[in-house]
Amino acid sequence: MSAILEVSDLRKAYAGVHALDGVSFAVEAGSITGLIGPNGSGKSTAIDCISGFQKLDGGKVVLAGQDITGRVAHHIARTGLMRTFQTVRIYERLSLRDNLAIANQQFDAANWLDELLRTRRYRDAVEAAEKRARQLVELIGLQRYWEIETGILSYGQKKLVALAAALMPHPKVVVLDEPVAGVNPSRIREIEAALGELNRAGETFLIVEHNVEFITNLCHRVIVLDQGRKLAEGTAAAIHTDPRVLEAYLGMTPEMAEAEMRGAA
Ligand SMILES: Nc1ncnc2c1ncn2[C@@H]1O[C@H](COP(=O)(O)OP(=O)(O)OP(=O)(O)O)[C@@H](O)[C@H]1O
Ligand SMILES: [Mg+2]
């Protein structure tokens, strides 16, 4: 596998607070990579800077070999990095189908003249988008809501709609900001399953999330931030037993963690 997203030496300070103090990591194509860390460790700042929603003070962001450092968000999206937000942003009065059609339109290769003239290119683009939308809806398991107003869906299902919308333009990487925060625990499994399915279908994800179990179940690789720096990186299993991670992230010594695990078993 090769890195589809590479960030190096990311730096960002807010009025003297080093939110990012030289963070480097890579996301492999076809992987699910987790970005975790305690509150205030710099996770949101990192993904905001990578996706162009915040300006970096320093460092470099390379997507599929292209330097996208400092580019505006819509340019980065067009280059192939999409993101979702912690609060869901979808069109609640519109059906699932229309939400996905709109998500596609913003990135459509066909232009207004094609549309006006109903050119072959326009018809092909509409057909391809519809096919993509149906595939995604099947992968996230929401087929029965295809023609239904998305406003009636549960919060977790709305998050899945936002995820499918982000995937419509065939991005190279999708960055998810806390995909299960605020989601009913019984629905977390559905999101986990959907992400697993999408990944097996070839999608690449970078996920910021506080839910350690969710991250452990899904991620091939986990990066741990603490106070604006990368504290550790590795498989979920390796991260779990890393004493630095236990102390910084969970506030536990390895002995305490072990006792806790024995208690839970
Ligand atoms: N707009 C801002 N102005 C000033 N300081 C900020 C701003 N955004 C973030 N910070 C500070 O930067 C640091 C990193 O914040 P960030 O939001 O990236 O952390 P986080 O890892 O996403 O935390 P959480 O898990 O709580 O969401 C914190 O010390 C935070 O207080
Ligand atoms: Mg955050």
mmCIF file of C-alpha atoms and ligand atoms in Angstrom:
data_model
loop_
_atom_site.group_PDB
_atom_site.id
_atom_site.type_symbol
_atom_site.label_atom_id
_atom_site.label_comp_id
_atom_site.label_asym_id
_atom_site.label_seq_id
_atom_site.Cartn_x
_atom_site.Cartn_y
_atom_site.Cartn_z
ATOM 1 C CA MET A 1 0.000 0.000 0.000
ATOM 2 C CA SER A 2 1.104 3.570 -0.542
ATOM 3 C CA ALA A 3 0.253 6.819 1.206
ATOM 4 C CA ILE A 4 -2.622 8.723 -0.401
ATOM 5 C CA LEU A 5 -2.412 11.518 2.180
ATOM 6 C CA GLU A 6 0.828 12.667 3.762
ATOM 7 C CA VAL A 7 1.105 15.456 6.280
ATOM 8 C CA SER A 8 4.423 16.642 7.616
ATOM 9 C CA ASP A 9 5.435 18.954 10.401
ATOM 10 C CA LEU A 10 1.989 20.582 10.766
ATOM 11 C CA ARG A 11 2.135 23.699 12.901
ATOM 12 C CA LYS A 12 -0.639 25.915 14.184
ATOM 13 C CA ALA A 13 -0.781 28.245 17.156
ATOM 14 C CA TYR A 14 -3.723 30.176 18.556
ATOM 15 C CA ALA A 15 -2.601 33.190 20.551
ATOM 16 C CA GLY A 16 0.432 31.360 21.898
ATOM 17 C CA VAL A 17 -1.251 27.949 22.323
ATOM 18 C CA HIS A 18 0.509 25.372 20.157
ATOM 19 C CA ALA A 19 -2.495 23.442 18.894
ATOM 20 C CA LEU A 20 -0.211 21.621 16.430
ATOM 21 C CA ASP A 21 3.475 21.467 17.235
ATOM 22 C CA GLY A 22 5.045 19.563 14.346
ATOM 23 C CA VAL A 23 2.666 16.702 13.568
ATOM 24 C CA SER A 24 3.464 14.232 10.768
ATOM 25 C CA PHE A 25 1.570 11.148 9.632
ATOM 26 C CA ALA A 26 0.329 9.352 6.551
ATOM 27 C CA VAL A 27 -2.906 7.673 5.479
ATOM 28 C CA GLU A 28 -2.491 4.606 3.283
ATOM 29 C CA ALA A 29 -4.748 4.205 0.276
ATOM 30 C CA GLY A 30 -7.560 1.780 1.083
ATOM 31 C CA SER A 31 -7.093 2.032 4.846
ATOM 32 C CA ILE A 32 -9.071 3.306 7.797
ATOM 33 C CA THR A 33 -6.783 5.440 9.927
ATOM 34 C CA GLY A 34 -7.822 6.708 13.353
ATOM 35 C CA LEU A 35 -6.762 9.986 14.914
ATOM 36 C CA ILE A 36 -7.314 9.996 18.662
ATOM 37 C CA GLY A 37 -6.159 11.930 21.692
ATOM 38 C CA PRO A 38 -7.430 13.707 24.791
ATOM 39 C CA ASN A 39 -9.535 16.876 24.643
ATOM 40 C CA GLY A 40 -7.531 19.772 23.269
ATOM 41 C CA SER A 41 -4.800 17.564 21.811
ATOM 42 C CA GLY A 42 -5.199 19.107 18.337
ATOM 43 C CA LYS A 43 -7.325 16.595 16.415
ATOM 44 C CA SER A 44 -9.897 19.067 15.106
ATOM 45 C CA THR A 45 -7.217 21.619 14.333
ATOM 46 C CA ALA A 46 -5.327 18.972 12.360
ATOM 47 C CA ILE A 47 -8.269 17.987 10.192
ATOM 48 C CA ASP A 48 -9.406 21.604 9.780
ATOM 49 C CA CYS A 49 -5.928 22.526 8.532
ATOM 50 C CA ILE A 50 -5.688 19.473 6.259
ATOM 51 C CA SER A 51 -9.090 20.128 4.677
ATOM 52 C CA GLY A 52 -8.529 23.868 4.249
ATOM 53 C CA PHE A 53 -10.945 25.076 6.917
ATOM 54 C CA GLN A 54 -8.082 26.574 8.930
ATOM 55 C CA LYS A 55 -4.823 28.142 7.842
ATOM 56 C CA LEU A 56 -1.603 26.382 8.824
ATOM 57 C CA ASP A 57 1.360 28.285 10.259
ATOM 58 C CA GLY A 58 3.697 25.677 8.811
ATOM 59 C CA GLY A 59 4.027 22.192 7.411
ATOM 60 C CA LYS A 60 2.963 20.412 4.288
ATOM 61 C CA VAL A 61 -0.097 18.479 3.111
ATOM 62 C CA VAL A 62 0.227 16.202 0.081
ATOM 63 C CA LEU A 63 -2.785 14.427 -1.431
ATOM 64 C CA ALA A 64 -2.104 11.784 -4.078
ATOM 65 C CA GLY A 65 1.230 13.410 -4.867
ATOM 66 C CA GLN A 66 -0.229 16.927 -5.126
ATOM 67 C CA ASP A 67 0.818 19.623 -2.700
ATOM 68 C CA ILE A 68 -2.464 21.055 -1.352
ATOM 69 C CA THR A 69 -0.935 23.017 1.544
ATOM 70 C CA GLY A 70 -2.777 26.274 2.105
ATOM 71 C CA ARG A 71 -5.345 25.660 -0.646
ATOM 72 C CA VAL A 72 -8.932 26.734 -0.045
ATOM 73 C CA ALA A 73 -11.407 24.089 1.088
ATOM 74 C CA HIS A 74 -13.330 23.727 -2.175
ATOM 75 C CA HIS A 75 -10.108 23.273 -4.138
ATOM 76 C CA ILE A 76 -8.997 20.568 -1.703
ATOM 77 C CA ALA A 77 -12.401 18.896 -2.042
ATOM 78 C CA ARG A 78 -12.050 18.920 -5.827
ATOM 79 C CA THR A 79 -8.583 17.426 -5.524
ATOM 80 C CA GLY A 80 -10.170 14.517 -3.676
ATOM 81 C CA LEU A 81 -10.300 15.160 0.051
ATOM 82 C CA MET A 82 -13.835 15.363 1.421
ATOM 83 C CA ARG A 83 -14.873 15.725 5.039
ATOM 84 C CA THR A 84 -17.893 15.445 7.249
ATOM 85 C CA PHE A 85 -18.605 17.594 10.278
ATOM 86 C CA GLN A 86 -19.346 16.769 13.848
ATOM 87 C CA THR A 87 -22.775 18.348 13.481
ATOM 88 C CA VAL A 88 -24.709 16.841 10.596
ATOM 89 C CA ARG A 89 -25.163 19.024 7.514
ATOM 90 C CA ILE A 90 -27.785 17.578 5.182
ATOM 91 C CA TYR A 91 -30.954 18.833 3.442
ATOM 92 C CA GLU A 92 -33.603 17.539 5.813
ATOM 93 C CA ARG A 93 -36.565 18.524 3.625
ATOM 94 C CA LEU A 94 -35.183 16.561 0.690
ATOM 95 C CA SER A 95 -35.124 12.835 0.049
ATOM 96 C CA LEU A 96 -32.001 10.751 0.409
ATOM 97 C CA ARG A 97 -31.858 10.513 -3.377
ATOM 98 C CA ASP A 98 -32.008 14.313 -3.805
ATOM 99 C CA ASN A 99 -29.405 14.866 -1.093
ATOM 100 C CA LEU A 100 -26.994 12.671 -3.017
ATOM 101 C CA ALA A 101 -27.871 14.258 -6.376
ATOM 102 C CA ILE A 102 -27.052 17.682 -4.940
ATOM 103 C CA ALA A 103 -23.832 16.411 -3.387
ATOM 104 C CA ASN A 104 -22.793 15.209 -6.807
ATOM 105 C CA GLN A 105 -23.802 18.327 -8.721
ATOM 106 C CA GLN A 106 -21.209 20.443 -6.964
ATOM 107 C CA PHE A 107 -18.488 18.280 -8.485
ATOM 108 C CA ASP A 108 -20.082 17.414 -11.787
ATOM 109 C CA ALA A 109 -17.928 17.381 -14.900
ATOM 110 C CA ALA A 110 -20.939 18.383 -17.031
ATOM 111 C CA ASN A 111 -21.500 22.165 -17.040
ATOM 112 C CA TRP A 112 -24.611 24.355 -17.314
ATOM 113 C CA LEU A 113 -24.443 24.361 -21.106
ATOM 114 C CA ASP A 114 -24.453 20.546 -21.187
ATOM 115 C CA GLU A 115 -27.444 20.640 -18.880
ATOM 116 C CA LEU A 116 -29.287 23.235 -20.967
ATOM 117 C CA LEU A 117 -28.673 21.320 -24.173
ATOM 118 C CA ARG A 118 -29.223 17.927 -22.504
ATOM 119 C CA THR A 119 -26.035 16.716 -24.133
ATOM 120 C CA ARG A 120 -24.881 13.146 -24.071
ATOM 121 C CA ARG A 121 -22.285 14.180 -21.497
ATOM 122 C CA TYR A 122 -25.019 15.554 -19.237
ATOM 123 C CA ARG A 123 -27.157 12.406 -19.517
ATOM 124 C CA ASP A 124 -24.158 10.169 -18.860
ATOM 125 C CA ALA A 125 -23.202 12.214 -15.803
ATOM 126 C CA VAL A 126 -26.724 11.989 -14.360
ATOM 127 C CA GLU A 127 -26.824 8.259 -14.972
ATOM 128 C CA ALA A 128 -23.417 7.663 -13.398
ATOM 129 C CA ALA A 129 -24.367 9.754 -10.356
ATOM 130 C CA GLU A 130 -27.599 7.831 -9.868
ATOM 131 C CA LYS A 131 -25.699 4.545 -10.042
ATOM 132 C CA ARG A 132 -23.119 5.748 -7.535
ATOM 133 C CA ALA A 133 -25.859 7.008 -5.207
ATOM 134 C CA ARG A 134 -27.686 3.672 -5.275
ATOM 135 C CA GLN A 135 -24.481 1.756 -4.563
ATOM 136 C CA LEU A 136 -23.624 3.987 -1.619
ATOM 137 C CA VAL A 137 -27.128 3.800 -0.179
ATOM 138 C CA GLU A 138 -26.953 0.029 -0.338
ATOM 139 C CA LEU A 139 -23.564 0.010 1.393
ATOM 140 C CA ILE A 140 -24.877 2.182 4.225
ATOM 141 C CA GLY A 141 -28.058 0.073 4.432
ATOM 142 C CA LEU A 142 -30.589 2.867 3.894
ATOM 143 C CA GLN A 143 -32.222 1.617 0.660
ATOM 144 C CA ARG A 144 -35.717 1.823 2.071
ATOM 145 C CA TYR A 145 -35.331 5.563 2.654
ATOM 146 C CA TRP A 146 -34.341 6.363 -0.949
ATOM 147 C CA GLU A 147 -37.386 8.544 -1.660
ATOM 148 C CA ILE A 148 -38.008 9.637 1.937
ATOM 149 C CA GLU A 149 -37.335 13.056 3.455
ATOM 150 C CA THR A 150 -34.099 12.705 5.406
ATOM 151 C CA GLY A 151 -35.477 14.831 8.266
ATOM 152 C CA ILE A 152 -37.351 11.811 9.624
ATOM 153 C CA LEU A 153 -34.191 9.722 10.044
ATOM 154 C CA SER A 154 -32.435 9.101 13.352
ATOM 155 C CA TYR A 155 -29.349 11.171 14.152
ATOM 156 C CA GLY A 156 -27.081 8.204 13.380
ATOM 157 C CA GLN A 157 -28.805 7.635 10.037
ATOM 158 C CA LYS A 158 -28.416 11.325 9.189
ATOM 159 C CA LYS A 159 -24.706 10.921 9.826
ATOM 160 C CA LEU A 160 -24.724 8.086 7.292
ATOM 161 C CA VAL A 161 -26.463 10.342 4.762
ATOM 162 C CA ALA A 162 -23.769 12.987 5.251
ATOM 163 C CA LEU A 163 -21.154 10.266 4.790
ATOM 164 C CA ALA A 164 -22.726 9.056 1.539
ATOM 165 C CA ALA A 165 -22.954 12.668 0.309
ATOM 166 C CA ALA A 166 -19.234 13.138 0.979
ATOM 167 C CA LEU A 167 -18.503 9.966 -1.000
ATOM 168 C CA MET A 168 -20.567 10.917 -4.056
ATOM 169 C CA PRO A 169 -17.743 12.623 -6.004
ATOM 170 C CA HIS A 170 -15.424 9.581 -5.611
ATOM 171 C CA PRO A 171 -12.990 11.263 -3.203
ATOM 172 C CA LYS A 172 -9.563 9.773 -2.573
ATOM 173 C CA VAL A 173 -9.912 10.245 1.191
ATOM 174 C CA VAL A 174 -12.823 11.111 3.463
ATOM 175 C CA VAL A 175 -12.075 12.713 6.807
ATOM 176 C CA LEU A 176 -14.735 12.054 9.440
ATOM 177 C CA ASP A 177 -15.034 14.305 12.463
ATOM 178 C CA GLU A 178 -16.429 12.277 15.365
ATOM 179 C CA PRO A 179 -18.794 10.086 13.313
ATOM 180 C CA VAL A 180 -20.443 8.489 16.352
ATOM 181 C CA ALA A 181 -20.468 11.403 18.809
ATOM 182 C CA GLY A 182 -24.014 11.904 20.019
ATOM 183 C CA VAL A 183 -25.224 8.770 18.265
ATOM 184 C CA ASN A 184 -27.428 6.340 20.185
ATOM 185 C CA PRO A 185 -25.195 3.417 21.274
ATOM 186 C CA SER A 186 -27.486 0.925 19.525
ATOM 187 C CA ARG A 187 -26.867 2.781 16.251
ATOM 188 C CA ILE A 188 -23.090 3.003 16.593
ATOM 189 C CA ARG A 189 -22.763 -0.575 15.312
ATOM 190 C CA GLU A 190 -24.635 0.399 12.136
ATOM 191 C CA ILE A 191 -22.192 3.192 11.418
ATOM 192 C CA GLU A 192 -19.281 0.894 12.195
ATOM 193 C CA ALA A 193 -20.666 -1.753 9.827
ATOM 194 C CA ALA A 194 -21.310 0.811 7.084
ATOM 195 C CA LEU A 195 -17.774 2.186 7.299
ATOM 196 C CA GLY A 196 -16.370 -1.351 7.187
ATOM 197 C CA GLU A 197 -18.445 -2.118 4.076
ATOM 198 C CA LEU A 198 -17.427 1.108 2.362
ATOM 199 C CA ASN A 199 -13.789 0.426 3.159
ATOM 200 C CA ARG A 200 -14.011 -3.079 1.720
ATOM 201 C CA ALA A 201 -15.507 -1.449 -1.381
ATOM 202 C CA GLY A 202 -12.289 0.589 -1.658
ATOM 203 C CA GLU A 203 -12.933 3.826 0.254
ATOM 204 C CA THR A 204 -10.219 5.394 2.410
ATOM 205 C CA PHE A 205 -11.018 7.092 5.711
ATOM 206 C CA LEU A 206 -9.294 9.216 8.308
ATOM 207 C CA ILE A 207 -11.440 9.192 11.448
ATOM 208 C CA VAL A 208 -11.294 11.479 14.468
ATOM 209 C CA GLU A 209 -13.234 9.888 17.288
ATOM 210 C CA HIS A 210 -13.300 9.634 21.086
ATOM 211 C CA ASN A 211 -14.982 6.234 21.094
ATOM 212 C CA VAL A 212 -11.988 3.931 21.540
ATOM 213 C CA GLU A 213 -13.914 0.724 20.952
ATOM 214 C CA PHE A 214 -15.200 2.045 17.640
ATOM 215 C CA ILE A 215 -11.687 3.083 16.589
ATOM 216 C CA THR A 216 -10.226 -0.244 17.723
ATOM 217 C CA ASN A 217 -12.792 -2.256 15.776
ATOM 218 C CA LEU A 218 -12.375 -0.315 12.553
ATOM 219 C CA CYS A 219 -8.911 1.152 12.190
ATOM 220 C CA HIS A 220 -5.926 -0.485 10.569
ATOM 221 C CA ARG A 221 -3.709 2.166 12.048
ATOM 222 C CA VAL A 222 -4.123 4.660 14.864
ATOM 223 C CA ILE A 223 -2.314 7.932 15.453
ATOM 224 C CA VAL A 224 -2.384 9.379 18.952
ATOM 225 C CA LEU A 225 -2.009 13.107 19.540
ATOM 226 C CA ASP A 226 -1.242 14.758 22.840
ATOM 227 C CA GLN A 227 -0.713 18.475 23.335
ATOM 228 C CA GLY A 228 -0.228 19.144 19.646
ATOM 229 C CA ARG A 229 2.294 16.368 19.120
ATOM 230 C CA LYS A 230 2.181 12.821 17.888
ATOM 231 C CA LEU A 231 2.518 10.670 20.964
ATOM 232 C CA ALA A 232 2.313 7.255 19.337
ATOM 233 C CA GLU A 233 1.328 5.477 16.171
ATOM 234 C CA GLY A 234 0.595 1.851 15.339
ATOM 235 C CA THR A 235 -2.041 -0.834 15.202
ATOM 236 C CA ALA A 236 -4.950 -0.485 17.608
ATOM 237 C CA ALA A 237 -3.584 -3.433 19.606
ATOM 238 C CA ALA A 238 -0.160 -1.828 19.969
ATOM 239 C CA ILE A 239 -1.679 1.509 20.956
ATOM 240 C CA HIS A 240 -3.758 -0.129 23.656
ATOM 241 C CA THR A 241 -0.732 -1.359 25.518
ATOM 242 C CA ASP A 242 1.533 1.640 24.935
ATOM 243 C CA PRO A 243 2.198 3.049 28.426
ATOM 244 C CA ARG A 244 2.532 6.630 27.110
ATOM 245 C CA VAL A 245 -0.880 6.381 25.498
ATOM 246 C CA LEU A 246 -2.516 4.879 28.562
ATOM 247 C CA GLU A 247 -1.155 7.613 30.722
ATOM 248 C CA ALA A 248 -1.846 10.572 28.454
ATOM 249 C CA TYR A 249 -5.047 9.449 26.861
ATOM 250 C CA LEU A 250 -6.753 7.378 29.491
ATOM 251 C CA GLY A 251 -4.999 8.786 32.512
ATOM 252 C CA MET A 252 -4.054 5.243 33.564
ATOM 253 C CA THR A 253 -0.903 3.329 34.286
ATOM 254 C CA PRO A 254 -0.558 -0.028 32.448
ATOM 255 C CA GLU A 255 -1.388 -1.805 35.721
ATOM 256 C CA MET A 256 -4.602 0.173 36.125
ATOM 257 C CA ALA A 257 -5.591 -0.529 32.514
ATOM 258 C CA GLU A 258 -4.955 -4.206 32.979
ATOM 259 C CA ALA A 259 -7.000 -4.286 36.171
ATOM 260 C CA GLU A 260 -9.791 -2.451 34.356
ATOM 261 C CA MET A 261 -9.757 -4.934 31.496
ATOM 262 C CA ARG A 262 -9.842 -7.870 33.906
ATOM 263 C CA GLY A 263 -12.779 -6.186 35.605
ATOM 264 C CA ALA A 264 -14.629 -5.752 32.318
ATOM 265 C CA ALA A 265 -14.014 -9.331 31.209
HETATM 266 N N1 LIG B 1 -10.202 28.966 17.515
HETATM 267 C C1 LIG B 1 -9.374 28.747 18.535
HETATM 268 N N2 LIG B 1 -8.873 29.780 19.246
HETATM 269 C C2 LIG B 1 -8.019 29.576 20.263
HETATM 270 N N3 LIG B 1 -7.598 28.367 20.661
HETATM 271 C C3 LIG B 1 -8.075 27.305 20.015
HETATM 272 C C4 LIG B 1 -8.990 27.431 18.923
HETATM 273 N N4 LIG B 1 -9.271 26.184 18.451
HETATM 274 C C5 LIG B 1 -8.588 25.332 19.215
HETATM 275 N N5 LIG B 1 -7.857 25.999 20.146
HETATM 276 C C6 LIG B 1 -6.953 25.377 21.143
HETATM 277 O O1 LIG B 1 -6.079 24.517 20.432
HETATM 278 C C7 LIG B 1 -5.873 23.293 21.142
HETATM 279 C C8 LIG B 1 -6.308 22.127 20.267
HETATM 280 O O2 LIG B 1 -7.710 22.172 20.078
HETATM 281 P P1 LIG B 1 -8.514 21.155 19.162
HETATM 282 O O3 LIG B 1 -9.903 21.680 19.084
HETATM 283 O O4 LIG B 1 -7.793 20.951 17.913
HETATM 284 O O5 LIG B 1 -8.465 19.835 20.048
HETATM 285 P P2 LIG B 1 -9.223 18.454 19.877
HETATM 286 O O6 LIG B 1 -8.185 17.378 19.974
HETATM 287 O O7 LIG B 1 -10.080 18.494 18.682
HETATM 288 O O8 LIG B 1 -10.116 18.379 21.202
HETATM 289 P P3 LIG B 1 -11.579 17.755 21.455
HETATM 290 O O9 LIG B 1 -11.357 16.292 21.621
HETATM 291 O O10 LIG B 1 -11.998 18.398 22.736
HETATM 292 O O11 LIG B 1 -12.458 18.105 20.301
HETATM 293 C C9 LIG B 1 -6.642 23.445 22.439
HETATM 294 O O12 LIG B 1 -5.756 23.911 23.411
HETATM 295 C C10 LIG B 1 -7.689 24.487 22.117
HETATM 296 O O13 LIG B 1 -8.071 25.177 23.261
HETATM 297 MG MG MG B 2 -12.182 18.397 18.388
#
